[in-house]
Amino acid sequence: MAWQFYMAIQQSTPTDYSMKKRFQGLLWAGLSLTIVCGPVRSQSVTVDSIYSSILKRKVATTIILPPNYTATKSYPVFYLLHRWAGNHASFLKTNLLTELKDRQLLVVTPSADTSWYVNAVGNATSRYEDFMVQELFPYIDKKYGANPTRQAIGGYSMGGYGALQLGLKHLERFRFIGDISGPINAPFYDVPPTPRSPLPIIMNSVRVAFGDQNSSVARESNVFNLLQSNPVSPRLFVYMAVGKQDEFDFMIPQHQLLIEALKKKQVPFAYQEYEANHFSGKVVDACLPDLLTQLTINLK
């Protein structure tokens, strides 16, 4: 097989977020509706309230159905994981719906609080990895006709990390992993503090999720360990995008290390840097067109 490695470094023009505020507060658990606005009028956005016996509660999950969706057809699916302290509706504040308008792609975004998408060491009712793998994935497969051989996972910030660690653990399911500004060196215990670092804001949730640096969760969810130790599917493609002005000083250096690790394992990838910081979310709007194009190509 001929492997293709490339790095596409490009700049982006920041997207105006003011118009997207109209989506805020629009969705909540149990609500089902159709978004009708210009070019995305044929898309359907549904919020499923999925009861989890693992988490002992209902989990609000946004389902974006493709144009002209029919229950009798099988669709490629993209699990899209939100940022730290986000929720199932967070991506509706981006240009996601616009970029999906001509794509036959099922998109699924579950609410995950500040869980880091792992089975939390410090909270027995926060086993988010088990919820995703044992409950959410089979639920979507069965109810929405997800194609079992054409599945992708991606995310932004905490969700980018979650996508990488879940994707690398479940290569039998995923052919594409999309990492947007993922802090891939979680749980950060060896990161020295810097004056502008936002790490103190998130560290309480990190300690609850991962425990100490020698915990089984910290070891088993380490992106670099997973990539090094697991046999990699020849179908896998990894897409990465980061902002040049990211407030996490380690973001770009850690992704450079990940690029070297991917090359060593002969995993095809794309990497992009944009004129954006971490918390504005503008890197999401900037990279979504290319991310979705790469996803579509690799799920054919």
mmCIF file of C-alpha atoms in Angstrom:
data_model
loop_
_atom_site.group_PDB
_atom_site.id
_atom_site.type_symbol
_atom_site.label_atom_id
_atom_site.label_comp_id
_atom_site.label_asym_id
_atom_site.label_seq_id
_atom_site.Cartn_x
_atom_site.Cartn_y
_atom_site.Cartn_z
ATOM 1 C CA MET A 1 0.000 0.000 0.000
ATOM 2 C CA ALA A 2 1.279 3.463 -0.865
ATOM 3 C CA TRP A 3 1.063 5.687 2.210
ATOM 4 C CA GLN A 4 0.659 9.413 1.714
ATOM 5 C CA PHE A 5 1.806 11.822 4.403
ATOM 6 C CA TYR A 6 1.298 15.537 4.135
ATOM 7 C CA MET A 7 1.050 18.673 6.198
ATOM 8 C CA ALA A 8 -1.251 21.388 4.890
ATOM 9 C CA ILE A 9 -0.486 24.607 6.761
ATOM 10 C CA GLN A 10 -2.954 27.318 5.939
ATOM 11 C CA GLN A 11 -4.333 30.508 7.399
ATOM 12 C CA SER A 12 -7.976 31.314 7.876
ATOM 13 C CA THR A 13 -10.067 34.414 8.160
ATOM 14 C CA PRO A 14 -11.860 34.575 11.519
ATOM 15 C CA THR A 15 -15.576 33.874 11.264
ATOM 16 C CA ASP A 16 -18.134 36.254 12.792
ATOM 17 C CA TYR A 17 -19.833 34.465 15.668
ATOM 18 C CA SER A 18 -22.449 37.109 16.427
ATOM 19 C CA MET A 19 -25.060 35.663 14.068
ATOM 20 C CA LYS A 20 -24.685 32.227 15.619
ATOM 21 C CA LYS A 21 -25.908 33.398 19.036
ATOM 22 C CA ARG A 22 -29.457 32.769 17.814
ATOM 23 C CA PHE A 23 -28.900 29.042 18.340
ATOM 24 C CA GLN A 24 -28.029 29.475 22.024
ATOM 25 C CA GLY A 25 -30.600 27.899 24.290
ATOM 26 C CA LEU A 26 -32.550 26.465 21.356
ATOM 27 C CA LEU A 27 -32.058 22.813 22.210
ATOM 28 C CA TRP A 28 -32.534 20.795 25.360
ATOM 29 C CA ALA A 29 -33.019 17.138 26.262
ATOM 30 C CA GLY A 30 -36.204 15.665 24.877
ATOM 31 C CA LEU A 31 -36.750 18.323 22.222
ATOM 32 C CA SER A 32 -37.078 17.264 18.603
ATOM 33 C CA LEU A 33 -37.170 19.850 15.841
ATOM 34 C CA THR A 34 -36.185 20.667 12.294
ATOM 35 C CA ILE A 35 -33.924 23.593 11.501
ATOM 36 C CA VAL A 36 -35.193 25.512 8.488
ATOM 37 C CA CYS A 37 -32.942 28.356 7.423
ATOM 38 C CA GLY A 38 -31.847 28.928 3.868
ATOM 39 C CA PRO A 39 -29.478 26.373 2.381
ATOM 40 C CA VAL A 40 -29.776 23.847 5.231
ATOM 41 C CA ARG A 41 -33.587 23.712 5.148
ATOM 42 C CA SER A 42 -33.698 19.979 4.388
ATOM 43 C CA GLN A 43 -31.603 19.001 7.397
ATOM 44 C CA SER A 44 -33.196 17.708 10.562
ATOM 45 C CA VAL A 45 -31.742 18.357 14.012
ATOM 46 C CA THR A 46 -33.109 16.070 16.695
ATOM 47 C CA VAL A 47 -32.226 15.867 20.373
ATOM 48 C CA ASP A 48 -32.541 12.388 21.826
ATOM 49 C CA SER A 49 -32.741 12.008 25.581
ATOM 50 C CA ILE A 50 -31.009 8.644 25.964
ATOM 51 C CA TYR A 51 -31.276 6.875 29.302
ATOM 52 C CA SER A 52 -27.946 5.395 30.376
ATOM 53 C CA SER A 53 -27.945 2.584 32.900
ATOM 54 C CA ILE A 54 -24.188 3.149 33.233
ATOM 55 C CA LEU A 55 -24.441 6.856 34.089
ATOM 56 C CA LYS A 56 -27.789 6.428 35.901
ATOM 57 C CA ARG A 57 -29.396 9.311 34.043
ATOM 58 C CA LYS A 58 -30.537 10.594 30.680
ATOM 59 C CA VAL A 59 -27.956 11.988 28.271
ATOM 60 C CA ALA A 60 -29.008 14.710 25.834
ATOM 61 C CA THR A 61 -27.612 13.863 22.406
ATOM 62 C CA THR A 62 -27.920 15.989 19.278
ATOM 63 C CA ILE A 63 -28.516 14.030 16.080
ATOM 64 C CA ILE A 64 -28.072 15.863 12.776
ATOM 65 C CA LEU A 65 -29.803 13.894 10.048
ATOM 66 C CA PRO A 66 -28.622 14.388 6.459
ATOM 67 C CA PRO A 67 -30.807 15.972 3.773
ATOM 68 C CA ASN A 68 -33.621 13.669 2.650
ATOM 69 C CA TYR A 69 -32.851 11.192 5.431
ATOM 70 C CA THR A 70 -34.749 7.917 5.259
ATOM 71 C CA ALA A 71 -34.766 5.248 7.954
ATOM 72 C CA THR A 72 -34.350 2.460 5.393
ATOM 73 C CA LYS A 73 -30.958 3.714 4.197
ATOM 74 C CA SER A 74 -27.538 3.119 5.783
ATOM 75 C CA TYR A 75 -25.458 6.262 6.466
ATOM 76 C CA PRO A 76 -21.868 7.034 7.408
ATOM 77 C CA VAL A 77 -21.753 8.472 10.928
ATOM 78 C CA PHE A 78 -19.550 11.099 12.560
ATOM 79 C CA TYR A 79 -19.417 11.212 16.355
ATOM 80 C CA LEU A 80 -18.516 14.818 17.160
ATOM 81 C CA LEU A 81 -17.389 15.468 20.747
ATOM 82 C CA HIS A 82 -17.756 18.880 22.380
ATOM 83 C CA ARG A 83 -15.276 21.009 24.332
ATOM 84 C CA TRP A 84 -14.755 21.126 28.095
ATOM 85 C CA ALA A 85 -17.915 22.458 29.807
ATOM 86 C CA GLY A 86 -19.785 22.366 26.486
ATOM 87 C CA ASN A 87 -22.865 20.317 25.698
ATOM 88 C CA HIS A 88 -24.713 18.484 22.949
ATOM 89 C CA ALA A 89 -25.729 21.759 21.271
ATOM 90 C CA SER A 90 -22.303 23.437 21.260
ATOM 91 C CA PHE A 91 -21.515 22.694 17.608
ATOM 92 C CA LEU A 92 -24.769 24.313 16.470
ATOM 93 C CA LYS A 93 -23.092 27.643 17.271
ATOM 94 C CA THR A 94 -20.487 26.965 14.569
ATOM 95 C CA ASN A 95 -20.825 26.675 10.790
ATOM 96 C CA LEU A 96 -21.411 22.918 11.060
ATOM 97 C CA LEU A 97 -24.934 22.925 9.607
ATOM 98 C CA THR A 98 -23.843 25.003 6.634
ATOM 99 C CA GLU A 99 -20.888 22.709 5.924
ATOM 100 C CA LEU A 100 -23.111 19.624 6.151
ATOM 101 C CA LYS A 101 -25.769 20.868 3.741
ATOM 102 C CA ASP A 102 -24.683 18.725 0.768
ATOM 103 C CA ARG A 103 -23.284 15.766 2.690
ATOM 104 C CA GLN A 104 -25.015 12.454 3.304
ATOM 105 C CA LEU A 105 -23.577 12.192 6.799
ATOM 106 C CA LEU A 106 -25.177 11.433 10.154
ATOM 107 C CA VAL A 107 -23.645 13.532 12.963
ATOM 108 C CA VAL A 108 -23.992 12.631 16.649
ATOM 109 C CA THR A 109 -22.975 14.860 19.585
ATOM 110 C CA PRO A 110 -23.630 13.619 23.144
ATOM 111 C CA SER A 111 -23.438 15.822 26.222
ATOM 112 C CA ALA A 112 -20.397 14.845 28.269
ATOM 113 C CA ASP A 113 -20.001 17.676 30.800
ATOM 114 C CA THR A 114 -16.326 17.902 31.860
ATOM 115 C CA SER A 115 -15.775 14.146 31.764
ATOM 116 C CA TRP A 116 -12.814 13.975 29.339
ATOM 117 C CA TYR A 117 -14.683 11.033 27.779
ATOM 118 C CA VAL A 118 -13.043 8.540 30.140
ATOM 119 C CA ASN A 119 -14.264 6.323 32.972
ATOM 120 C CA ALA A 120 -13.584 8.732 35.817
ATOM 121 C CA VAL A 121 -11.408 7.506 38.659
ATOM 122 C CA GLY A 122 -13.063 9.850 41.160
ATOM 123 C CA ASN A 123 -16.711 9.389 40.186
ATOM 124 C CA ALA A 124 -18.284 5.952 39.809
ATOM 125 C CA THR A 125 -21.287 7.416 37.969
ATOM 126 C CA SER A 126 -19.121 9.167 35.373
ATOM 127 C CA ARG A 127 -18.104 6.228 33.185
ATOM 128 C CA TYR A 128 -18.388 8.117 29.919
ATOM 129 C CA GLU A 129 -16.203 5.805 27.885
ATOM 130 C CA ASP A 130 -18.395 2.841 28.827
ATOM 131 C CA PHE A 131 -21.511 4.872 28.028
ATOM 132 C CA MET A 132 -20.188 5.741 24.580
ATOM 133 C CA VAL A 133 -18.977 2.261 23.666
ATOM 134 C CA GLN A 134 -21.594 0.060 25.303
ATOM 135 C CA GLU A 135 -24.717 2.205 24.972
ATOM 136 C CA LEU A 136 -24.451 5.166 22.595
ATOM 137 C CA PHE A 137 -22.731 3.495 19.640
ATOM 138 C CA PRO A 138 -25.117 0.486 19.536
ATOM 139 C CA TYR A 139 -28.111 2.809 20.007
ATOM 140 C CA ILE A 140 -27.148 4.960 17.009
ATOM 141 C CA ASP A 141 -26.341 1.902 14.894
ATOM 142 C CA LYS A 142 -29.780 0.446 15.530
ATOM 143 C CA LYS A 143 -32.052 3.502 15.570
ATOM 144 C CA TYR A 144 -30.532 5.649 12.831
ATOM 145 C CA GLY A 145 -29.084 3.137 10.397
ATOM 146 C CA ALA A 146 -25.421 3.964 10.927
ATOM 147 C CA ASN A 147 -23.199 2.109 8.481
ATOM 148 C CA PRO A 148 -20.942 -0.110 10.640
ATOM 149 C CA THR A 149 -18.048 0.092 8.172
ATOM 150 C CA ARG A 150 -18.136 3.873 7.616
ATOM 151 C CA GLN A 151 -17.711 5.541 10.992
ATOM 152 C CA ALA A 152 -15.671 8.513 12.175
ATOM 153 C CA ILE A 153 -15.035 10.276 15.464
ATOM 154 C CA GLY A 154 -13.799 13.799 16.072
ATOM 155 C CA GLY A 155 -13.980 16.662 18.503
ATOM 156 C CA TYR A 156 -12.857 20.072 19.632
ATOM 157 C CA SER A 157 -10.597 20.766 22.636
ATOM 158 C CA MET A 158 -11.526 18.176 25.308
ATOM 159 C CA GLY A 159 -13.468 16.480 22.516
ATOM 160 C CA GLY A 160 -10.368 16.334 20.318
ATOM 161 C CA TYR A 161 -8.565 14.448 23.049
ATOM 162 C CA GLY A 162 -11.622 12.236 23.557
ATOM 163 C CA ALA A 163 -11.811 11.468 19.850
ATOM 164 C CA LEU A 164 -8.168 10.413 19.687
ATOM 165 C CA GLN A 165 -8.202 8.181 22.736
ATOM 166 C CA LEU A 166 -11.572 6.580 21.913
ATOM 167 C CA GLY A 167 -10.727 6.279 18.225
ATOM 168 C CA LEU A 168 -7.392 4.600 18.885
ATOM 169 C CA LYS A 169 -8.999 2.212 21.363
ATOM 170 C CA HIS A 170 -11.708 1.203 18.910
ATOM 171 C CA LEU A 171 -10.045 0.947 15.526
ATOM 172 C CA GLU A 172 -12.426 -1.857 14.586
ATOM 173 C CA ARG A 173 -15.126 0.819 14.402
ATOM 174 C CA PHE A 174 -13.442 4.042 13.278
ATOM 175 C CA ARG A 175 -11.685 4.796 9.989
ATOM 176 C CA PHE A 176 -11.262 8.530 10.594
ATOM 177 C CA ILE A 177 -10.265 10.559 13.664
ATOM 178 C CA GLY A 178 -10.598 14.350 13.679
ATOM 179 C CA ASP A 179 -8.702 16.270 16.362
ATOM 180 C CA ILE A 180 -9.406 20.018 16.599
ATOM 181 C CA SER A 181 -7.172 21.663 19.212
ATOM 182 C CA GLY A 182 -7.149 18.553 21.358
ATOM 183 C CA PRO A 183 -4.977 18.759 24.501
ATOM 184 C CA ILE A 184 -3.557 15.371 23.659
ATOM 185 C CA ASN A 185 -1.095 15.221 26.556
ATOM 186 C CA ALA A 186 -3.861 14.961 29.184
ATOM 187 C CA PRO A 187 -3.774 14.664 32.214
ATOM 188 C CA PHE A 188 -1.053 17.369 32.150
ATOM 189 C CA TYR A 189 0.647 16.487 35.448
ATOM 190 C CA ASP A 190 4.097 17.030 33.936
ATOM 191 C CA VAL A 191 3.227 20.412 32.364
ATOM 192 C CA PRO A 192 4.983 23.307 34.178
ATOM 193 C CA PRO A 193 2.711 26.273 34.997
ATOM 194 C CA THR A 194 3.068 29.409 32.895
ATOM 195 C CA PRO A 195 1.559 32.881 33.465
ATOM 196 C CA ARG A 196 -0.980 32.636 30.643
ATOM 197 C CA SER A 197 -1.819 28.956 31.001
ATOM 198 C CA PRO A 198 -5.535 28.177 31.425
ATOM 199 C CA LEU A 199 -4.725 24.779 32.972
ATOM 200 C CA PRO A 200 -5.710 25.737 36.562
ATOM 201 C CA ILE A 201 -9.292 26.266 35.370
ATOM 202 C CA ILE A 202 -9.681 22.671 34.217
ATOM 203 C CA MET A 203 -7.456 20.761 36.631
ATOM 204 C CA ASN A 204 -10.176 19.853 39.133
ATOM 205 C CA SER A 205 -12.054 17.971 36.407
ATOM 206 C CA VAL A 206 -8.768 16.390 35.296
ATOM 207 C CA ARG A 207 -8.104 15.044 38.790
ATOM 208 C CA VAL A 208 -11.635 13.642 39.052
ATOM 209 C CA ALA A 209 -11.363 11.980 35.639
ATOM 210 C CA PHE A 210 -7.800 10.647 35.700
ATOM 211 C CA GLY A 211 -6.800 10.401 39.351
ATOM 212 C CA ASP A 212 -3.020 10.558 39.697
ATOM 213 C CA GLN A 213 -0.550 10.226 36.835
ATOM 214 C CA ASN A 214 -0.021 6.530 37.542
ATOM 215 C CA SER A 215 -3.691 5.560 37.551
ATOM 216 C CA SER A 216 -4.936 2.946 35.113
ATOM 217 C CA VAL A 217 -7.159 5.542 33.421
ATOM 218 C CA ALA A 218 -4.236 7.927 32.888
ATOM 219 C CA ARG A 219 -2.080 5.141 31.434
ATOM 220 C CA GLU A 220 -4.745 3.460 29.312
ATOM 221 C CA SER A 221 -6.073 6.731 27.866
ATOM 222 C CA ASN A 222 -2.681 8.191 26.944
ATOM 223 C CA VAL A 223 -2.815 8.993 23.231
ATOM 224 C CA PHE A 224 0.867 8.281 22.619
ATOM 225 C CA ASN A 225 0.760 4.974 24.499
ATOM 226 C CA LEU A 226 -2.299 3.906 22.524
ATOM 227 C CA LEU A 227 -0.704 4.761 19.197
ATOM 228 C CA GLN A 228 2.535 2.998 20.064
ATOM 229 C CA SER A 229 1.061 -0.183 21.542
ATOM 230 C CA ASN A 230 -1.981 -0.880 19.356
ATOM 231 C CA PRO A 231 -1.889 -2.383 15.863
ATOM 232 C CA VAL A 232 -3.139 0.359 13.547
ATOM 233 C CA SER A 233 -5.792 -0.335 10.951
ATOM 234 C CA PRO A 234 -4.613 0.321 7.367
ATOM 235 C CA ARG A 235 -7.900 2.189 6.848
ATOM 236 C CA LEU A 236 -7.226 4.827 9.522
ATOM 237 C CA PHE A 237 -6.753 8.520 8.687
ATOM 238 C CA VAL A 238 -6.053 11.191 11.328
ATOM 239 C CA TYR A 239 -6.921 14.856 10.775
ATOM 240 C CA MET A 240 -5.488 17.538 13.101
ATOM 241 C CA ALA A 241 -6.075 21.294 13.302
ATOM 242 C CA VAL A 242 -4.786 23.802 15.860
ATOM 243 C CA GLY A 243 -4.749 27.571 16.305
ATOM 244 C CA LYS A 244 -1.437 29.395 16.053
ATOM 245 C CA GLN A 245 -2.386 31.561 19.023
ATOM 246 C CA ASP A 246 -3.591 28.710 21.241
ATOM 247 C CA GLU A 247 -3.356 29.665 24.934
ATOM 248 C CA PHE A 248 -2.097 26.192 25.815
ATOM 249 C CA ASP A 249 1.639 26.560 25.172
ATOM 250 C CA PHE A 250 2.027 22.832 24.654
ATOM 251 C CA MET A 251 -0.612 22.532 21.916
ATOM 252 C CA ILE A 252 1.564 22.877 18.804
ATOM 253 C CA PRO A 253 4.660 21.090 20.222
ATOM 254 C CA GLN A 254 2.526 18.145 21.330
ATOM 255 C CA HIS A 255 0.951 17.879 17.891
ATOM 256 C CA GLN A 256 4.389 17.916 16.306
ATOM 257 C CA LEU A 257 5.237 14.926 18.504
ATOM 258 C CA LEU A 258 2.009 13.250 17.433
ATOM 259 C CA ILE A 259 2.890 13.805 13.783
ATOM 260 C CA GLU A 260 6.208 12.027 14.304
ATOM 261 C CA ALA A 261 4.435 9.156 16.073
ATOM 262 C CA LEU A 262 1.930 8.846 13.216
ATOM 263 C CA LYS A 263 4.739 8.763 10.667
ATOM 264 C CA LYS A 264 6.489 6.039 12.639
ATOM 265 C CA LYS A 265 3.302 3.944 12.586
ATOM 266 C CA GLN A 266 2.706 4.778 8.901
ATOM 267 C CA VAL A 267 -0.680 6.357 9.573
ATOM 268 C CA PRO A 268 -1.854 8.824 6.902
ATOM 269 C CA PHE A 269 -2.692 12.246 8.337
ATOM 270 C CA ALA A 270 -3.364 15.900 7.620
ATOM 271 C CA TYR A 271 -2.274 18.744 9.892
ATOM 272 C CA GLN A 272 -3.304 22.405 9.678
ATOM 273 C CA GLU A 273 -2.580 25.545 11.665
ATOM 274 C CA TYR A 274 -4.948 28.516 11.622
ATOM 275 C CA GLU A 275 -4.887 32.119 12.818
ATOM 276 C CA ALA A 276 -6.968 31.437 15.915
ATOM 277 C CA ASN A 277 -6.712 30.973 19.654
ATOM 278 C CA HIS A 278 -8.172 28.123 21.698
ATOM 279 C CA PHE A 279 -11.253 29.469 23.434
ATOM 280 C CA SER A 280 -12.968 31.515 20.720
ATOM 281 C CA GLY A 281 -13.858 28.378 18.781
ATOM 282 C CA LYS A 282 -12.902 30.083 15.526
ATOM 283 C CA VAL A 283 -10.543 27.249 14.680
ATOM 284 C CA VAL A 284 -13.621 25.017 14.408
ATOM 285 C CA ASP A 285 -15.249 27.155 11.719
ATOM 286 C CA ALA A 286 -11.922 27.497 9.933
ATOM 287 C CA CYS A 287 -11.154 23.800 9.688
ATOM 288 C CA LEU A 288 -14.590 22.201 9.274
ATOM 289 C CA PRO A 289 -14.705 22.451 5.451
ATOM 290 C CA ASP A 290 -11.412 20.594 5.045
ATOM 291 C CA LEU A 291 -12.070 18.183 7.910
ATOM 292 C CA LEU A 292 -15.401 17.126 6.410
ATOM 293 C CA THR A 293 -13.853 16.800 2.956
ATOM 294 C CA GLN A 294 -11.128 14.521 4.307
ATOM 295 C CA LEU A 295 -13.726 12.560 6.275
ATOM 296 C CA THR A 296 -15.884 12.045 3.187
ATOM 297 C CA ILE A 297 -12.914 10.863 1.128
ATOM 298 C CA ASN A 298 -11.777 8.406 3.783
ATOM 299 C CA LEU A 299 -15.209 6.932 4.503
ATOM 300 C CA LYS A 300 -15.892 6.028 0.867
#
